[in-house]
PDB file of C-alpha atoms in Angstrom:
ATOM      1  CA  UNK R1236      55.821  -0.169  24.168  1.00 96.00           C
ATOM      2  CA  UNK R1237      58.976   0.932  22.404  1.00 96.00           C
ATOM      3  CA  UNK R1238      60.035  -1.762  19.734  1.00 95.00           C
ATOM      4  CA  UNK R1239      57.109  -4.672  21.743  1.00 94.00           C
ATOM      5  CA  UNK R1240      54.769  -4.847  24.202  1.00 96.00           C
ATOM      6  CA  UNK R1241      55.860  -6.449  27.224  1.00 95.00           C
ATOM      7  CA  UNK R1242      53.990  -6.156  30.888  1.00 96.00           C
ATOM      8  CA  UNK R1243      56.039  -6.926  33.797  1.00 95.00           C
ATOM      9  CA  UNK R1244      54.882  -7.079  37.222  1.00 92.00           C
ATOM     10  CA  UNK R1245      57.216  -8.187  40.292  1.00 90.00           C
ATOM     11  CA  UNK R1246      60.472  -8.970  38.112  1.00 91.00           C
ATOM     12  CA  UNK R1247      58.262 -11.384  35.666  1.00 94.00           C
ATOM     13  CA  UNK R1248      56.126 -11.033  32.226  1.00 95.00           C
ATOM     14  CA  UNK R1249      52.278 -11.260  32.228  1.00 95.00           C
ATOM     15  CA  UNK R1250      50.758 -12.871  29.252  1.00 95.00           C
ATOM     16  CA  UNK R1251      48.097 -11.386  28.299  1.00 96.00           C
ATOM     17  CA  UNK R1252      45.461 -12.111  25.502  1.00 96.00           C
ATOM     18  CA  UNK R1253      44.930 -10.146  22.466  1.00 95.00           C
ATOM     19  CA  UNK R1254      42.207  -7.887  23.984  1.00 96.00           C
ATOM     20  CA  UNK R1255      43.805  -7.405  27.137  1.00 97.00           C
ATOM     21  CA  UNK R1256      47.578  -6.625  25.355  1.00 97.00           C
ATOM     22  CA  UNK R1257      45.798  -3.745  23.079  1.00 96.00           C
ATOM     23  CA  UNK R1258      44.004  -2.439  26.040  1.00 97.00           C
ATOM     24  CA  UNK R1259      46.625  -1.989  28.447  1.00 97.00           C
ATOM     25  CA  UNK R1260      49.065  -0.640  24.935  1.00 97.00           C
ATOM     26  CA  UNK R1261      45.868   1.909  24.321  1.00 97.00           C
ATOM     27  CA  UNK R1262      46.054   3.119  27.851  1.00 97.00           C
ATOM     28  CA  UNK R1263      50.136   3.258  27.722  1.00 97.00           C
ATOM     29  CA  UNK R1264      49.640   5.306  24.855  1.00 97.00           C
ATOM     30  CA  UNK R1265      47.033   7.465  26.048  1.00 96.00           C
ATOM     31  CA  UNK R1266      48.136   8.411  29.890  1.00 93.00           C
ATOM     32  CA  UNK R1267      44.189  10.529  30.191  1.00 94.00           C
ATOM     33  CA  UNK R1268      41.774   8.618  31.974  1.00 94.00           C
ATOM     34  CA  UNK R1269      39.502   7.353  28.990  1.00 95.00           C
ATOM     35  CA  UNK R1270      36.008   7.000  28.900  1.00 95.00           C
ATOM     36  CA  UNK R1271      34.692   3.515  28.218  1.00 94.00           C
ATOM     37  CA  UNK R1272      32.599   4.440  25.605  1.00 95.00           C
ATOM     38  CA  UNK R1273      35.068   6.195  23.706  1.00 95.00           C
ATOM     39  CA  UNK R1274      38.001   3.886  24.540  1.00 96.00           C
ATOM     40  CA  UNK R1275      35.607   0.843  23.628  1.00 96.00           C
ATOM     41  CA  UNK R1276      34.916   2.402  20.394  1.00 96.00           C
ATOM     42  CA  UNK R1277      38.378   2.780  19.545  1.00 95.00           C
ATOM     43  CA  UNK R1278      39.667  -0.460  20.187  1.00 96.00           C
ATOM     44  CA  UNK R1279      36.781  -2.466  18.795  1.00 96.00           C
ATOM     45  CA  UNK R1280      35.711  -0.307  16.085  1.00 94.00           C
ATOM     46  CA  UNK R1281      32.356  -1.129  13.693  1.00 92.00           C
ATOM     47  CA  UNK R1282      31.273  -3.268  17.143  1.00 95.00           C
ATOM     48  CA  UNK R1283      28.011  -2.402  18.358  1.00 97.00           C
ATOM     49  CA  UNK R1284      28.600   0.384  21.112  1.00 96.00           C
ATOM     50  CA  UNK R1285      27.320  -1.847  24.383  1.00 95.00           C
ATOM     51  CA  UNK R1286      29.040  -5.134  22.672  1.00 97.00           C
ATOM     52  CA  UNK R1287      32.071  -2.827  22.596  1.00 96.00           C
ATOM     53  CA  UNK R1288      31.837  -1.594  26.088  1.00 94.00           C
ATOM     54  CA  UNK R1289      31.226  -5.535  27.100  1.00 95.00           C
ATOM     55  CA  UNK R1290      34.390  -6.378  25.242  1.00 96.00           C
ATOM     56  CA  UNK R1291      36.277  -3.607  27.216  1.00 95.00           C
ATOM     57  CA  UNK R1292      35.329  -4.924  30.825  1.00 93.00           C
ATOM     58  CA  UNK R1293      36.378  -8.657  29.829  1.00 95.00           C
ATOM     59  CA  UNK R1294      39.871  -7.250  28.685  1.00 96.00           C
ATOM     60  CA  UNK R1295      40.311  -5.192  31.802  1.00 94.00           C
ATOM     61  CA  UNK R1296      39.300  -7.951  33.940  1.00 93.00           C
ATOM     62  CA  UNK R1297      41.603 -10.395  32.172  1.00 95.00           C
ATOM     63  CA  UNK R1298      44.710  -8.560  32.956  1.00 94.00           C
ATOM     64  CA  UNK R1299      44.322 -10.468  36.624  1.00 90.00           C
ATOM     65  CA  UNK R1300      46.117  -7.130  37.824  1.00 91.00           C
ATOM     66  CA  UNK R1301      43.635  -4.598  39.414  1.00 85.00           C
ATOM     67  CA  UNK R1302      46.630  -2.318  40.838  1.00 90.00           C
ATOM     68  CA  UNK R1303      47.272  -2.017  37.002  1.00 94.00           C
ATOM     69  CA  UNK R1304      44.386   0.778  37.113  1.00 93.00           C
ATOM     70  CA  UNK R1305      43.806   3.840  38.743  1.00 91.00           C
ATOM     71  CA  UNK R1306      39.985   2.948  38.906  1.00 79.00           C
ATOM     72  CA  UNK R1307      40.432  -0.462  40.212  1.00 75.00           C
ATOM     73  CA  UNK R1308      37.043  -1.854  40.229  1.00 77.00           C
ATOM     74  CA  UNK R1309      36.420  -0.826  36.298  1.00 81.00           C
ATOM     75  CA  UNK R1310      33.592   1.238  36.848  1.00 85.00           C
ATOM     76  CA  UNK R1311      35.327   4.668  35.974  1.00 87.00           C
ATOM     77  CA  UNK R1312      37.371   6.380  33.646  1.00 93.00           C
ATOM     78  CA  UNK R1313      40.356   3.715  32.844  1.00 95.00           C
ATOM     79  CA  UNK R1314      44.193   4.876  33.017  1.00 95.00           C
ATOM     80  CA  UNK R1315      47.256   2.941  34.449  1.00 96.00           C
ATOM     81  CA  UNK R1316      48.385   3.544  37.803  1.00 95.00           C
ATOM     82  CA  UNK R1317      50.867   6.184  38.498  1.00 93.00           C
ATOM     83  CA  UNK R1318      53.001   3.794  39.482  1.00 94.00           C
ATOM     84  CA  UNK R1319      53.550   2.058  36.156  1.00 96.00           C
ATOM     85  CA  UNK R1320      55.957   2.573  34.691  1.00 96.00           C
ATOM     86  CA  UNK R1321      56.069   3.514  30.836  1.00 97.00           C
ATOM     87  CA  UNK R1322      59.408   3.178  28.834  1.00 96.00           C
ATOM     88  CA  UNK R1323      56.997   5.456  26.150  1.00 97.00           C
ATOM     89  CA  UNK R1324      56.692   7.977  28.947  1.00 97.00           C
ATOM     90  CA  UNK R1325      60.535   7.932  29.863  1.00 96.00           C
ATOM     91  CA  UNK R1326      61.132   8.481  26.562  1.00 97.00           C
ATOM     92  CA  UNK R1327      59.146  11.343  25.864  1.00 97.00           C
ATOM     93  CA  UNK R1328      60.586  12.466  29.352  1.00 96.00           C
ATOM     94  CA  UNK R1329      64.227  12.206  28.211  1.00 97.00           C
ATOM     95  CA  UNK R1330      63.219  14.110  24.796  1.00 97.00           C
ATOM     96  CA  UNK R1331      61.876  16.929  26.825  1.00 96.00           C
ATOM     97  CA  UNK R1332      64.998  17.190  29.030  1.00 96.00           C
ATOM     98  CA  UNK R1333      67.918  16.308  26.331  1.00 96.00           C
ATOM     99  CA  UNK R1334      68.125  20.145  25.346  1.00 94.00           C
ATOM    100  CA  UNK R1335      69.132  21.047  28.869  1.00 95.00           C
ATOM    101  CA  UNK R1336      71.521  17.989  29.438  1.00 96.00           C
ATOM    102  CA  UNK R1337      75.057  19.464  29.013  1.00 96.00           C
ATOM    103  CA  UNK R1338      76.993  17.818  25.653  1.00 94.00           C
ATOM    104  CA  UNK R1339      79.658  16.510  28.652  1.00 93.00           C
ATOM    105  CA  UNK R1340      76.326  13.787  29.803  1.00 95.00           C
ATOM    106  CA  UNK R1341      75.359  10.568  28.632  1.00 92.00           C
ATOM    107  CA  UNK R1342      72.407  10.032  29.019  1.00 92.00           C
ATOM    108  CA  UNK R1343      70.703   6.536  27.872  1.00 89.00           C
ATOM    109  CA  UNK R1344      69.625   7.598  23.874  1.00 93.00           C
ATOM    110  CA  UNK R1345      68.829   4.017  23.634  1.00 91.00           C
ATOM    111  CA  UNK R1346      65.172   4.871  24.702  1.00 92.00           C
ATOM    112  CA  UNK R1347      65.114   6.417  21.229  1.00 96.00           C
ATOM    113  CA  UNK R1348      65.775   3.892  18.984  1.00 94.00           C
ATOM    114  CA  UNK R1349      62.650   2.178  18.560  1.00 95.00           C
ATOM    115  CA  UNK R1350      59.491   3.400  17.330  1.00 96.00           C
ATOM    116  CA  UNK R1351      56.013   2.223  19.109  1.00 97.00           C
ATOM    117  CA  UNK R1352      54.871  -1.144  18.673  1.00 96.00           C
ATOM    118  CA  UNK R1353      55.941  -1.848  15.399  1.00 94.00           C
ATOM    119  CA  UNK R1354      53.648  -3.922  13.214  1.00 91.00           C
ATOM    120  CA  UNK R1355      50.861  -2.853  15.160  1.00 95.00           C
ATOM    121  CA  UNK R1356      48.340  -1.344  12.435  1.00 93.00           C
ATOM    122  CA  UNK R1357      45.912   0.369  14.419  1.00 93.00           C
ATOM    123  CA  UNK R1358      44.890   3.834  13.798  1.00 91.00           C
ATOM    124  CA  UNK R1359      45.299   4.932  17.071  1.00 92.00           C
ATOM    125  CA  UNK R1360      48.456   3.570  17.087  1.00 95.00           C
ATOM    126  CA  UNK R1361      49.930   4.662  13.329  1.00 93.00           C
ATOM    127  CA  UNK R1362      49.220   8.712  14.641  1.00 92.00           C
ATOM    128  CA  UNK R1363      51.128   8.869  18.316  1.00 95.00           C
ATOM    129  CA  UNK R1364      53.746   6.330  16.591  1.00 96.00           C
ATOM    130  CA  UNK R1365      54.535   8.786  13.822  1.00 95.00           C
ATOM    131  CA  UNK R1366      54.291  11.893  16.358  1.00 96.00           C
ATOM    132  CA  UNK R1367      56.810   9.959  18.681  1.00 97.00           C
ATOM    133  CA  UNK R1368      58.823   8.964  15.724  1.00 96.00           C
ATOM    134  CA  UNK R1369      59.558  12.524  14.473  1.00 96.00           C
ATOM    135  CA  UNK R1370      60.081  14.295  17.688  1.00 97.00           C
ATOM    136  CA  UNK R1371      62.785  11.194  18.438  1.00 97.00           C
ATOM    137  CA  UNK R1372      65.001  11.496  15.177  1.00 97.00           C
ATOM    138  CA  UNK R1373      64.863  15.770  15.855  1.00 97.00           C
ATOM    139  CA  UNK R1374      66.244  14.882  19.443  1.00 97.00           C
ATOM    140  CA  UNK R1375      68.513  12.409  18.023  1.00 97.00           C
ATOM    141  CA  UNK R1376      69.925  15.023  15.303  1.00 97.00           C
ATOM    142  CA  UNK R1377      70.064  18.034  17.657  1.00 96.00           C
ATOM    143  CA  UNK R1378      72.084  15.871  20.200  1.00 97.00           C
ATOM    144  CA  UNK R1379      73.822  14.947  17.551  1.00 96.00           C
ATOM    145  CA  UNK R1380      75.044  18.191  16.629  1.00 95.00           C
ATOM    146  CA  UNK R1381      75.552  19.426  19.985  1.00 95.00           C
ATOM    147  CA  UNK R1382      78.093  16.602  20.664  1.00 96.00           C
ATOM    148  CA  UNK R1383      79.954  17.256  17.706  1.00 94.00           C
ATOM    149  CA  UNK R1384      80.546  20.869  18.408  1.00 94.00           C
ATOM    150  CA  UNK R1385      81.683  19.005  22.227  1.00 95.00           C
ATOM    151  CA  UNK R1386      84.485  17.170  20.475  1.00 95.00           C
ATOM    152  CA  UNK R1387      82.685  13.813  21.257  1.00 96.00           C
ATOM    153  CA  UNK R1388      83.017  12.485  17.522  1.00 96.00           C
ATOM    154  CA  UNK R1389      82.357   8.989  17.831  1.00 95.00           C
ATOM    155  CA  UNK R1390      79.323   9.698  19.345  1.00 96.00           C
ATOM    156  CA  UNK R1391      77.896  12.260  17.341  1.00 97.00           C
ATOM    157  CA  UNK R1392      78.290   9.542  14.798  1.00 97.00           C
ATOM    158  CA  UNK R1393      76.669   6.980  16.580  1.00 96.00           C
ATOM    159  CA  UNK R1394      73.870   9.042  17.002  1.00 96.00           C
ATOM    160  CA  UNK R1395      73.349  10.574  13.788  1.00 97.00           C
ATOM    161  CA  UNK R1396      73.667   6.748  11.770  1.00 97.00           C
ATOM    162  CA  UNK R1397      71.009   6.015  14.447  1.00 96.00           C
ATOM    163  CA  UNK R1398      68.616   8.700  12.748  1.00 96.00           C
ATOM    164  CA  UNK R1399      69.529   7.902   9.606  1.00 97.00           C
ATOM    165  CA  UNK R1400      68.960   3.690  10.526  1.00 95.00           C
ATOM    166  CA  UNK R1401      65.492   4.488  11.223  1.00 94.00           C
ATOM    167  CA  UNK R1402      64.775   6.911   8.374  1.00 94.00           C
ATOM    168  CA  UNK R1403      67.366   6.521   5.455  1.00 94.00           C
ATOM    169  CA  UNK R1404      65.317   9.177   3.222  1.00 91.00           C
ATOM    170  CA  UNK R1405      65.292  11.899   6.112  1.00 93.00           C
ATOM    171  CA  UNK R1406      67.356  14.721   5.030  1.00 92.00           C
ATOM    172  CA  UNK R1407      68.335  16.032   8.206  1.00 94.00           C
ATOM    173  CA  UNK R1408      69.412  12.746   9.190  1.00 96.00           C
ATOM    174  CA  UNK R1409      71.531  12.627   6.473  1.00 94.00           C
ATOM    175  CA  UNK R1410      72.940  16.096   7.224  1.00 94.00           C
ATOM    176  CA  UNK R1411      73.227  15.356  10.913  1.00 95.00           C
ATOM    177  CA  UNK R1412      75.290  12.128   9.793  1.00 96.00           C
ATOM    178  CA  UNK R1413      77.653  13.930   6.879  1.00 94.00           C
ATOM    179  CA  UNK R1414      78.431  16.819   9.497  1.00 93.00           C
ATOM    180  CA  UNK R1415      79.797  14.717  12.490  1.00 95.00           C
ATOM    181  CA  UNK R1416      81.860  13.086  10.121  1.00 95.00           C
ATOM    182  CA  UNK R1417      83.102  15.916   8.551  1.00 92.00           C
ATOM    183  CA  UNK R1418      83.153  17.666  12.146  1.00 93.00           C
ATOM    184  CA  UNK R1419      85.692  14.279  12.718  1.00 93.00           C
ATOM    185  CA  UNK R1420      87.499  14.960   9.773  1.00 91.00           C
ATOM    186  CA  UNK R1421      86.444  11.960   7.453  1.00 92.00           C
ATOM    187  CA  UNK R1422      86.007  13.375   4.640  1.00 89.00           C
ATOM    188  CA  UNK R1423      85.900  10.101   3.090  1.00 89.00           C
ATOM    189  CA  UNK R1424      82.888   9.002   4.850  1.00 93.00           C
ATOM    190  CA  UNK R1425      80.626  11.973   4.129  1.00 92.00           C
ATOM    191  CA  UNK R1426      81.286  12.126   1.207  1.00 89.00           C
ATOM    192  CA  UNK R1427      80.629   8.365   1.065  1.00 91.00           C
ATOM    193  CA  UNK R1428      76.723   9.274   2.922  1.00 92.00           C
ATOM    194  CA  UNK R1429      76.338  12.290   0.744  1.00 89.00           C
ATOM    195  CA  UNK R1430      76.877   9.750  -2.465  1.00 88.00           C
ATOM    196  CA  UNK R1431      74.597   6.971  -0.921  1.00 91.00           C
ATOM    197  CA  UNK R1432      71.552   9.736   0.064  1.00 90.00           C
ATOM    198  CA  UNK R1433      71.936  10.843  -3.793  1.00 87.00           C
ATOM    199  CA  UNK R1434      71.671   7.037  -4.990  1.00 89.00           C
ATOM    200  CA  UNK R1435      68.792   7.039  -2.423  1.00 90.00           C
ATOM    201  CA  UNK R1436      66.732   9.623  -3.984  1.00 86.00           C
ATOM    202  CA  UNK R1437      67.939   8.953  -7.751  1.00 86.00           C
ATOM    203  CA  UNK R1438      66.716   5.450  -7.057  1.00 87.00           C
ATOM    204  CA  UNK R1439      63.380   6.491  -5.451  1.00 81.00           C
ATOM    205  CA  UNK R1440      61.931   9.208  -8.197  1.00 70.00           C
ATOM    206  CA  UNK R1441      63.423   7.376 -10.946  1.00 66.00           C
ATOM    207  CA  UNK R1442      65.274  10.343 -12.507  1.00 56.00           C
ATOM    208  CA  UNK R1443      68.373  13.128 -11.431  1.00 56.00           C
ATOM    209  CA  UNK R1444      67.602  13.820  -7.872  1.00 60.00           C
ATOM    210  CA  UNK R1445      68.752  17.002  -5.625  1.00 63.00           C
ATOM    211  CA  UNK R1446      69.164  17.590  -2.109  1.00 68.00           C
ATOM    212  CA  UNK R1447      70.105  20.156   0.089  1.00 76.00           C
ATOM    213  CA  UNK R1448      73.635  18.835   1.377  1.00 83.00           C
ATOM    214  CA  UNK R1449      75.365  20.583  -1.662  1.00 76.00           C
ATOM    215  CA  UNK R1450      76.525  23.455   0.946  1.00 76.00           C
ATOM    216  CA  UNK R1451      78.058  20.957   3.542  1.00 81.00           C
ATOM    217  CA  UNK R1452      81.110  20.746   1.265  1.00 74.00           C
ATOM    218  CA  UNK R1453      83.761  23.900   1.219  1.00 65.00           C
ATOM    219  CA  UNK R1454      82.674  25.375  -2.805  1.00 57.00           C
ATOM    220  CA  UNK R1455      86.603  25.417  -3.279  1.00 43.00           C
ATOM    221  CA  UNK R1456      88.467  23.229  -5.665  1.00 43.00           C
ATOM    222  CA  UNK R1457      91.363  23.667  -3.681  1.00 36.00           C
ATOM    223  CA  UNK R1458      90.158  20.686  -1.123  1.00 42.00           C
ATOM    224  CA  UNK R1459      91.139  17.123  -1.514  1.00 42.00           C
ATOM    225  CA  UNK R1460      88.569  15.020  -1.259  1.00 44.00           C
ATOM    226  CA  UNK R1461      89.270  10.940  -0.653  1.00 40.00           C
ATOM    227  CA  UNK R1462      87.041   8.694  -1.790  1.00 37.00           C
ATOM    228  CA  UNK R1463      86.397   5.361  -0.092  1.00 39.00           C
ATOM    229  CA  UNK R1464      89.038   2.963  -2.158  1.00 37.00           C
ATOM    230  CA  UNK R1465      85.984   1.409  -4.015  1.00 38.00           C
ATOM    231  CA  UNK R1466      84.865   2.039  -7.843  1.00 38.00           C
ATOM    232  CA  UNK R1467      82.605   5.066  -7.827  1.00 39.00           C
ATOM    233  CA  UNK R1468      78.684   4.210  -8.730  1.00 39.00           C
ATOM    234  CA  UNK R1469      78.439   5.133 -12.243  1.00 36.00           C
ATOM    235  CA  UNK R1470      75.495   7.453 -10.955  1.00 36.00           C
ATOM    236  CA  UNK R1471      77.681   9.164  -8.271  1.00 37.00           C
ATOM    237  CA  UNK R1472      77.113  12.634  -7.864  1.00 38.00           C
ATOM    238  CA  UNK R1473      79.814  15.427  -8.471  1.00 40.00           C
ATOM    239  CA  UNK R1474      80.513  17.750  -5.677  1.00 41.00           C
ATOM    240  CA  UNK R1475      80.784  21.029  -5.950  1.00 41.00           C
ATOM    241  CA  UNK R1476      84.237  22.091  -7.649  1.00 42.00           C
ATOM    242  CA  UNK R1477      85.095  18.420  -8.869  1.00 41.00           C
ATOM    243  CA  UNK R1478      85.072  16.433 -11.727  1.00 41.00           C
ATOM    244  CA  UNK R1479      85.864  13.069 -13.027  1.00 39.00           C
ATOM    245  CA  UNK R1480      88.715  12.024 -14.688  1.00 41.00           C
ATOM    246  CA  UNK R1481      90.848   8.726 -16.459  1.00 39.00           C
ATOM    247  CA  UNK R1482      93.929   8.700 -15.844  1.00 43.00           C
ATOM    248  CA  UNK R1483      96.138   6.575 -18.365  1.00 44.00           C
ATOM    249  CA  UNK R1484      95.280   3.085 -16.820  1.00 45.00           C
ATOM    250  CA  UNK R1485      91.309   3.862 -17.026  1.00 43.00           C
ATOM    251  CA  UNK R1486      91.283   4.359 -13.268  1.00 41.00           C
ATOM    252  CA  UNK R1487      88.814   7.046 -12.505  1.00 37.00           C
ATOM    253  CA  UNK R1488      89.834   9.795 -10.352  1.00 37.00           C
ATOM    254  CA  UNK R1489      88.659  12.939  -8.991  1.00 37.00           C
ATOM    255  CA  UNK R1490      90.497  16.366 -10.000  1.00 37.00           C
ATOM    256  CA  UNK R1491      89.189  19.535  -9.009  1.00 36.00           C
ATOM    257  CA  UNK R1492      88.076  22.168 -11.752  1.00 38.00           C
ATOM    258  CA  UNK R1493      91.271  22.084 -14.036  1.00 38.00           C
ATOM    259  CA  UNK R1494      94.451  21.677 -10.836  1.00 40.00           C
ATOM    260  CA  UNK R1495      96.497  18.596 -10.564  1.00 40.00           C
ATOM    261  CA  UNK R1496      94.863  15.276 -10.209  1.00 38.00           C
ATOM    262  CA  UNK R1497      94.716  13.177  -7.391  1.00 39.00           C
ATOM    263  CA  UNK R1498      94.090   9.109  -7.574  1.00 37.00           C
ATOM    264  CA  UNK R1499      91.669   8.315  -5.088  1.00 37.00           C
TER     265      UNK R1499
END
């Protein structure tokens, strides 16, 4: 369910047709015994409710896998097995637990980097894919966090450029992102994410853009700040305390508010 559909029984893929895959995705999606009428009405909407309810037999039936169901003859309520296994369900399981695995775990965060069934433009799919899409990046950013505070840099930063990957206009993914780095001491690279969130938004509204990340950086014009050894985008952003200079070549540099200039 996570990223495509796939349904494997014994160690091999089923193929299924297009009736049957959104049937057996519905129920994935939906672990609650479901009704035919109001699954059939779902999946086949603007059908004719006992055309509907016809469709939904001939899908079940075409899975060729009766152990698939709880109700295995298709008379009842349809759910899959308890004995299916779900990678949406581990998922959602792992989310649940993450706050009480200690920072020192690894645990597999690879179940969170894929939204459901991409592509897929069903209503009933667009709602639990957006509810499973925010609760992932907040587990992603809290774990984050907590591994940064750890000592496990790297990972924190793994993490958080996962979040930010999957939403590059999230602002918490953003901040999640800028403080590992800074918790790392690479100054260079959050200041190089707070720069490209700025563009982001200055680019998206068409006009100046703010964001929240302002307080990340120490208010101090004391700190040195090193920015990646690139040319700065003429619609960079200044932090807080510094300001732009030429020095005598034309090279731009940044000074903070009236010390001694450093080339960057």
């Amino acid at each position: 369910m996570l990223g495509s559909f796939t349904l494997v029984a014994d160690g091999n893929p089923v193929p299924l047709g297009v009736d049957s895959r959104r049937l057996v995705a519905y129920l994935a999606i939906h672990p609650r015994p479901q009704e035919h009428a109001a699954l059939a009405a779902d999946l086949w909407p603007g059908v004719p409710a006992a055309a509907a309810q016809h469709l939904l037999v001939e899908a079940a039936a075409a899975v060729g896998i009766p152990s698939l169901f709880t109700d295995g003859d298709l008379t009842g309520p349809l759910s899959l097995a308890a004995d299916v296994q779900v990678d949406l369900a581990d998922a959602l399981g792992l989310i649940r637990a993450l706050p009480e695995i200690p920072a020192t775990d690894s645990p597999d965060i690879g179940l969170l980097s894929a939204d459901i069934l991409p592509g897929w433009t069903a209503a009933w799919i667009a709602v639990e894919r957006e509810r499973f899409r925010q609760l992932r990046l907040h587990a992603i950013e809290e774990r984050s966090l907590r591994l940064s505070a750890a000592g496990r840099h790297a990972e924190a930063v793994r993490l958080a450029e996962m979040a930010v990957q999957a939403a590059p206009s999230r602002e918490s993914a953003r901040r999640a992102l800028i403080e590992a780095h800074l918790a790392q001491g690479n100054i260079a690279a959050a200041v190089a994410e707070y720069d490209a969130y700025e563009e982001l938004l200055r680019s998206s509204v068409g006009g100046p853009a703010t964001n929240g990340l302002d307080a990340l950086f120490p208010p101090s014009p004391v700190w040195p700040v090193l920015r990646a050894r690139r040319p700065m985008p003429r619609s960079a952003v200044q932090l807080p305390g510094l300001r732009a200079a030429r020095g005598a070549g034309g090279g731009r540099r940044l000074v903070s508010g009236g010390g001694a200039s450093r080339p960057y």
